[in-house]
Coordinates of C-alpha atoms in Angstrom, one line a residue:
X1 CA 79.6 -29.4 98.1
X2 CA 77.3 -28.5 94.9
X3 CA 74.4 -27.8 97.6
X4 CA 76.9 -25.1 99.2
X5 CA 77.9 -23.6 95.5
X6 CA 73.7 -23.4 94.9
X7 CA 73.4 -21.8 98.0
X8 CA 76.6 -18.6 97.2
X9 CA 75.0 -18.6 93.9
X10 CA 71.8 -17.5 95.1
X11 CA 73.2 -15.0 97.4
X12 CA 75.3 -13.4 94.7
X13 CA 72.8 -12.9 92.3
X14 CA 70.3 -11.4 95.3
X15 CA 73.4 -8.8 96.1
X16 CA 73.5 -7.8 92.4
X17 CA 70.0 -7.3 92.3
X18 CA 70.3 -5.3 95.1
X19 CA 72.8 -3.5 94.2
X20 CA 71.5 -2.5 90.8
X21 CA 68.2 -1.8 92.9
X22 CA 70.1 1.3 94.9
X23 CA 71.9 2.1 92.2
X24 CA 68.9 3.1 90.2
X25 CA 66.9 4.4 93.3
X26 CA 70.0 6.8 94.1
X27 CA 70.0 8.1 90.1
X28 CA 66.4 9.0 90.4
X29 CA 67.5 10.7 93.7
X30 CA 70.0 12.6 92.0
X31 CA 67.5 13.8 89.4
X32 CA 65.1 14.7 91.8
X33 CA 67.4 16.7 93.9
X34 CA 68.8 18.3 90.3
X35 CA 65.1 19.3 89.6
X36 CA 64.2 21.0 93.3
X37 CA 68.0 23.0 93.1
X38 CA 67.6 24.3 89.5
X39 CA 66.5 28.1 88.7
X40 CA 63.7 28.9 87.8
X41 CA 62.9 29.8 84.7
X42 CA 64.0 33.7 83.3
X43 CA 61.4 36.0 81.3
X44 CA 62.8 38.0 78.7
X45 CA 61.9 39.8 75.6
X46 CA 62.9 38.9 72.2
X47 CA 63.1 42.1 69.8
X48 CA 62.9 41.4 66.1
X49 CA 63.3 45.1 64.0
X50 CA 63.6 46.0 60.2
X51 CA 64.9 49.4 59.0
X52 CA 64.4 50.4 55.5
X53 CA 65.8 53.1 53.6
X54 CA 64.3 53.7 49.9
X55 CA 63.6 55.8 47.7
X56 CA 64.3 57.8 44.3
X57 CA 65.3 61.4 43.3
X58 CA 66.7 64.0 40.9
X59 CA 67.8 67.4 40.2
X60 CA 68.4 69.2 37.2
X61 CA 70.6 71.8 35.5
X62 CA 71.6 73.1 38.5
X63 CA 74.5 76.0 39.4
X64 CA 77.5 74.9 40.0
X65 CA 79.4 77.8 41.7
X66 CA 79.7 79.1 38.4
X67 CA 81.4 76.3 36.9
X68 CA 78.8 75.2 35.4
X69 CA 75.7 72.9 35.7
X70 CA 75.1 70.1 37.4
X71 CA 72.3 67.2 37.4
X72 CA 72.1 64.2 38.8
X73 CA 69.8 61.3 40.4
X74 CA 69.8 58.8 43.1
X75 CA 68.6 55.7 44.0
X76 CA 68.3 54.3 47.6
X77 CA 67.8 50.7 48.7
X78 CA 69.1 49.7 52.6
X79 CA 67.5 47.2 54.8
X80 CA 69.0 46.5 58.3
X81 CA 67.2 43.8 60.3
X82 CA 68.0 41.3 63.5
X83 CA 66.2 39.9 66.3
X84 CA 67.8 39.9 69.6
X85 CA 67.3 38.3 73.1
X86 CA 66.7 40.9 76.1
X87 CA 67.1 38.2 78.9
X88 CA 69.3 40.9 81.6
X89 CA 66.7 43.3 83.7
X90 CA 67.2 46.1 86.0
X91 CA 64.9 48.5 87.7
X92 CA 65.1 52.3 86.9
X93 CA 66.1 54.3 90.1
X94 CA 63.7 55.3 92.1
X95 CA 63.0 58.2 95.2
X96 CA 62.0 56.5 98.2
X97 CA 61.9 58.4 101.7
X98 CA 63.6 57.6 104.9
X99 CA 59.8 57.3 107.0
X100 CA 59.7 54.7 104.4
X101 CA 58.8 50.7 106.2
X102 CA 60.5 48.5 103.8
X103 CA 57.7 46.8 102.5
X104 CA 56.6 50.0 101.0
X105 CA 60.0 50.8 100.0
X106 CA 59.9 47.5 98.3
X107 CA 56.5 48.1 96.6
X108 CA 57.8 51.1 95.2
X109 CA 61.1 49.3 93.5
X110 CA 58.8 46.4 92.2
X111 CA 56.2 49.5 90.3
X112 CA 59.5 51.5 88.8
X113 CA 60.0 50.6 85.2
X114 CA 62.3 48.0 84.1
X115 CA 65.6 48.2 81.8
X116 CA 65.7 45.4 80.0
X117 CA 69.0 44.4 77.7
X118 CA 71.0 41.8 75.9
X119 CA 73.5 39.9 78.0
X120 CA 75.8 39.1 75.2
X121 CA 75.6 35.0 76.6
X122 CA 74.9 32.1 74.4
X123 CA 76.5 30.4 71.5
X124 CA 75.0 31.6 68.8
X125 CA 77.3 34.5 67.1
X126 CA 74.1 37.5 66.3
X127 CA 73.6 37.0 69.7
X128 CA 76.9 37.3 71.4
X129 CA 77.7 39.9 69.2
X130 CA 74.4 41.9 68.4
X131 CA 74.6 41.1 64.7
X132 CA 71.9 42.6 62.0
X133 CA 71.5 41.5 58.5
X134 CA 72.4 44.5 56.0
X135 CA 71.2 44.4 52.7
X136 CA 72.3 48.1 50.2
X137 CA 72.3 48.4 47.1
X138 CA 72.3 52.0 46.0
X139 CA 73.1 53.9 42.9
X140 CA 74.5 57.6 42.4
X141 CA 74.6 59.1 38.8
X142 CA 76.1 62.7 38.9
X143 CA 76.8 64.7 35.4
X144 CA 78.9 68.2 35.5
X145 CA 77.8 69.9 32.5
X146 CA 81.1 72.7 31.7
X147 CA 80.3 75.4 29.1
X148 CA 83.8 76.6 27.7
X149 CA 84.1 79.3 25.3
X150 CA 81.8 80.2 22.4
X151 CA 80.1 76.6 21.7
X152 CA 82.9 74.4 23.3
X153 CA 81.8 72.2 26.6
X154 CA 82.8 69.2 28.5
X155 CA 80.7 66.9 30.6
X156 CA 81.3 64.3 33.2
X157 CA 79.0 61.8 34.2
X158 CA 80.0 60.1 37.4
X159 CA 78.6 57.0 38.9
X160 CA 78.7 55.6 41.8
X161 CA 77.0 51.6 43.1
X162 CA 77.3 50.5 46.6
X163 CA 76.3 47.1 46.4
X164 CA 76.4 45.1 50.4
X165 CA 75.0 41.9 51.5
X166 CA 76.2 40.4 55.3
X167 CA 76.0 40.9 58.8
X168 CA 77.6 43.7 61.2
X169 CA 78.3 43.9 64.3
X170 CA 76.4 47.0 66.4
X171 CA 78.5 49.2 68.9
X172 CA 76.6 49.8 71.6
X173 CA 73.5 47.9 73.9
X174 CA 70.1 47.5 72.4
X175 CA 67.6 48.0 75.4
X176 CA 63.9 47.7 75.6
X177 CA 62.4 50.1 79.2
X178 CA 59.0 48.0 80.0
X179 CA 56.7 50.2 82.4
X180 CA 53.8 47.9 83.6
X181 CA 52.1 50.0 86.0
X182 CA 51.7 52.8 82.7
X183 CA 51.3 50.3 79.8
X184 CA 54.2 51.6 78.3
X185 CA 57.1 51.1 76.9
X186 CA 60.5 52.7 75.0
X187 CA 63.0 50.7 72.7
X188 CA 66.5 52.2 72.2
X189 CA 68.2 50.2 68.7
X190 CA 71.9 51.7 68.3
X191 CA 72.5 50.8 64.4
X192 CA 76.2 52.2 65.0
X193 CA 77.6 49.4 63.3
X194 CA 81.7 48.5 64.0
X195 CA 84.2 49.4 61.1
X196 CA 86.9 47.3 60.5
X197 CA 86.8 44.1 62.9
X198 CA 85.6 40.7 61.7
X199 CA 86.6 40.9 58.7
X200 CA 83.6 42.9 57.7
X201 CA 84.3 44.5 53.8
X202 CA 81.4 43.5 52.7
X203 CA 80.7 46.8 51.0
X204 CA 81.6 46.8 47.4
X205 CA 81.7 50.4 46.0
X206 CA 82.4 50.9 41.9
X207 CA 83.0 54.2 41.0
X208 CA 82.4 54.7 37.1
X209 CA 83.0 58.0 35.1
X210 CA 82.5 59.0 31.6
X211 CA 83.8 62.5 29.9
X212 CA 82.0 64.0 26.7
X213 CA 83.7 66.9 25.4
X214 CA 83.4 69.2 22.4
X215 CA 86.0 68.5 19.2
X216 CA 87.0 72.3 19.6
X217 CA 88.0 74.1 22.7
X218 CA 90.2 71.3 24.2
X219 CA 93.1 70.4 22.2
X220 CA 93.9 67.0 21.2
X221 CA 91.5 66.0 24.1
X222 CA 89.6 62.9 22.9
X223 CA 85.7 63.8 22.2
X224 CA 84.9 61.0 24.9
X225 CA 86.9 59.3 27.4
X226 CA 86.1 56.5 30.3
X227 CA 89.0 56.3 32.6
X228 CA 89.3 52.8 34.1
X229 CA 86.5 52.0 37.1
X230 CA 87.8 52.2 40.5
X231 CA 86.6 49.4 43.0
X232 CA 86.6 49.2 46.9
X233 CA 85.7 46.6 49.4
X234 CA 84.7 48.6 52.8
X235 CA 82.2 47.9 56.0
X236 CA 78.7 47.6 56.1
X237 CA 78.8 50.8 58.8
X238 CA 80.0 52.9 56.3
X239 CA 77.3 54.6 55.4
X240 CA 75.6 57.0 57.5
X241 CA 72.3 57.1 58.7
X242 CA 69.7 59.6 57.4
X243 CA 68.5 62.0 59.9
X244 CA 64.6 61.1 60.9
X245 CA 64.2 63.8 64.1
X246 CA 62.0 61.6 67.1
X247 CA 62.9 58.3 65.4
X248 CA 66.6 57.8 63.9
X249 CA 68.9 60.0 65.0
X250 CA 72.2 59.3 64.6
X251 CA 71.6 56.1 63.6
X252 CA 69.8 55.5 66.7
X253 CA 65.4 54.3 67.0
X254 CA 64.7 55.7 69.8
X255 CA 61.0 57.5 70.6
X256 CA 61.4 61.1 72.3
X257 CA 58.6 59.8 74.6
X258 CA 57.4 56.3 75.9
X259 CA 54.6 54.6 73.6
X260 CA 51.6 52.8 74.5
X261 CA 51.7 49.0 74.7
X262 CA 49.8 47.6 71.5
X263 CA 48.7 44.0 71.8
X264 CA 49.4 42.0 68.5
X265 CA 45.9 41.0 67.7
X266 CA 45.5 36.9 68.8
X267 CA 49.7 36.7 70.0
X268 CA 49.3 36.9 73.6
X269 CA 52.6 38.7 75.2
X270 CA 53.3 40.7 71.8
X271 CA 53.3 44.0 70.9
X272 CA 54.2 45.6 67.7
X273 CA 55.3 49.1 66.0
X274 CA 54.9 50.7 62.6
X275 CA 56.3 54.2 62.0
X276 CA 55.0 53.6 58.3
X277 CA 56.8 55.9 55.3
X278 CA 59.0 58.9 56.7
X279 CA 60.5 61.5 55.0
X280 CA 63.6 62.5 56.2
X281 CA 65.5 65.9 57.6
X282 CA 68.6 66.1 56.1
X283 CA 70.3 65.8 52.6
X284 CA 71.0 61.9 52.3
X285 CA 74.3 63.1 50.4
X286 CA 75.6 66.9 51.9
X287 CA 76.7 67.9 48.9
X288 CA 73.3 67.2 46.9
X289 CA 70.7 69.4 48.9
X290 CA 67.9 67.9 46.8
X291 CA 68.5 64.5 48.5
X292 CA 66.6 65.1 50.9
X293 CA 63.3 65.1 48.9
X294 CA 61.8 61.5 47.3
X295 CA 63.9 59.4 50.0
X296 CA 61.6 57.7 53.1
X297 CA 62.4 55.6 56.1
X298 CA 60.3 52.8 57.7
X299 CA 60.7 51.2 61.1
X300 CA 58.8 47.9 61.9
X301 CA 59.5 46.0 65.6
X302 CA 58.1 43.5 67.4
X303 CA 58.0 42.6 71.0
X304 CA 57.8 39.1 72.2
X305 CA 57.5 38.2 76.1
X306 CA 59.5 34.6 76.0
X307 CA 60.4 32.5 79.2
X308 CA 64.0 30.9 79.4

């Protein structure tokens, strides 16, 4: 009887060995057949950009419609930067003929330049969402200067701070067009950034003003007078966009024409561009036509070839 319960024991423990023999043989199968199904691995571009917006400028005792004079000064301190992953990729259209074999129909699709764009996957929220960092912090000082009769006056000095730190969300697709065959290349950034979703106030604007006026000329007018400051939380898009013609138009970098490729010096597979200082257009602020002067834009990207 105990020579029969040796003998079951022995078969039992060979069957479990043999069982967790298979079992382990048909894991590593499953991992091996995991590895030879799975995608390959996706190129893609990463895009890293900064904007910057600064400068300083006045204007003095200027007309004021014949209401007076007017001076003021300005200064201009905006940063908008992100990095985003271009990981979606289309071919431009292309002109083939009908004589055309398909392999040379083919060749010509594979040499047409390639759209490549952000496909809003992932987890992380810049990168579903197309989010860039917005730093302003910009200061307006404006001073009406009213002559009255004889030696009367009255002045008001206005001033305005925007002061913003946080992210926003841009409108539209940011898309990089790679041509290979010409060693060239085109980057479209739409800084059109969303008002009003998200949650996004993160604009404070204080708006301070002082009055100075003559004891005589005014009646029982006080000889100076600040009325409370008004505050406001709004959006990071709410201010616009100076006008830079070939680079930021409407808020958009964009280059008129496609640029050559140039290789970041020991980064293989990156490529960089500087616009440097550039003045501007256009009046920052419409109604001060001297704001145009003392104000300059940089733009500074970089290009990264990544594999997914």
């Amino acid at each position: 009887m105990k020579k029969q319960i040796r003998q079951i024991s022995k078969y039992v423990a060979w069957a479990m060995i043999f069982a967790c023999v298979f079992s382990c043989i048909s894991t590593i199968e499953i991992y091996a057949q995991k590895a030879r199904t799975a995608p390959k691995p996706k190129e893609g571009w990463y895009l890293t950009f900064e904007l910057t917006v600064k400068g300083h400028g006045e204007t003095k005792n200027v007309d004021n419609a014949g209401e007076g004079e007017i001076e003021g000064s300005w200064d201009i301190d905006r940063t908008y930067s992100g990095t985003f992953e271009l990981t979606t990729s289309t071919p431009t259209p292309v002109v083939v003929n009908k004589g055309m074999s398909p392999s040379e129909m083919m060749a010509i699709v594979n040499a047409a330049p390639v759209l490549w764009v952000h496909s809003g996957n992932g987890n992380d929220l810049d990168q579903k969402f197309l989010m860039v960092k917005v730093k302003i912090k910009d200061k307006v000082r404006l001073k009406l200067k009213d002559r009255g009769e004889g030696r009367s006056f009255e002045n008001t000095t206005s001033l305005t701070y925007w002061d913003g730190n946080g992210f926003a969300i841009i409108d539209n697709a940011v898309q990089l067009l790679m041509d290979k065959n010409k060693s060239s290349y085109n980057v479209t950034i739409p800084l059109q950034l969303k008002i009003g979703q998200y949650g996004d106030e993160n604009l404070k604007i204080s708006r301070h003003k002082l009055i100075e006026r003559s004891s005589f000329g005014y009646g029982d007018a006080p000889t100076s007078e600040a009325p409370p400051v008004k505050y406001e939380n709004v959006a990071l898009g709410t201010l616009k966009f100076p006008t830079v013609i070939d680079l930021l138009d409407g808020g958009t970098i964009h280059h008129p024409n496609n640029l050559p490729l140039k290789l970041v010096k020991g980064a293989q597979g990156t490529y960089d561009w500087d616009s440097g200082d550039v003045d501007i257009d256009a009046p920052l602020f419409p109604d001060i036509p001297e704001s145009q002067e003392g104000v300059k834009v940089h733009v500074y990207y970089l290009l990264k070839k990544m594999t997914m």
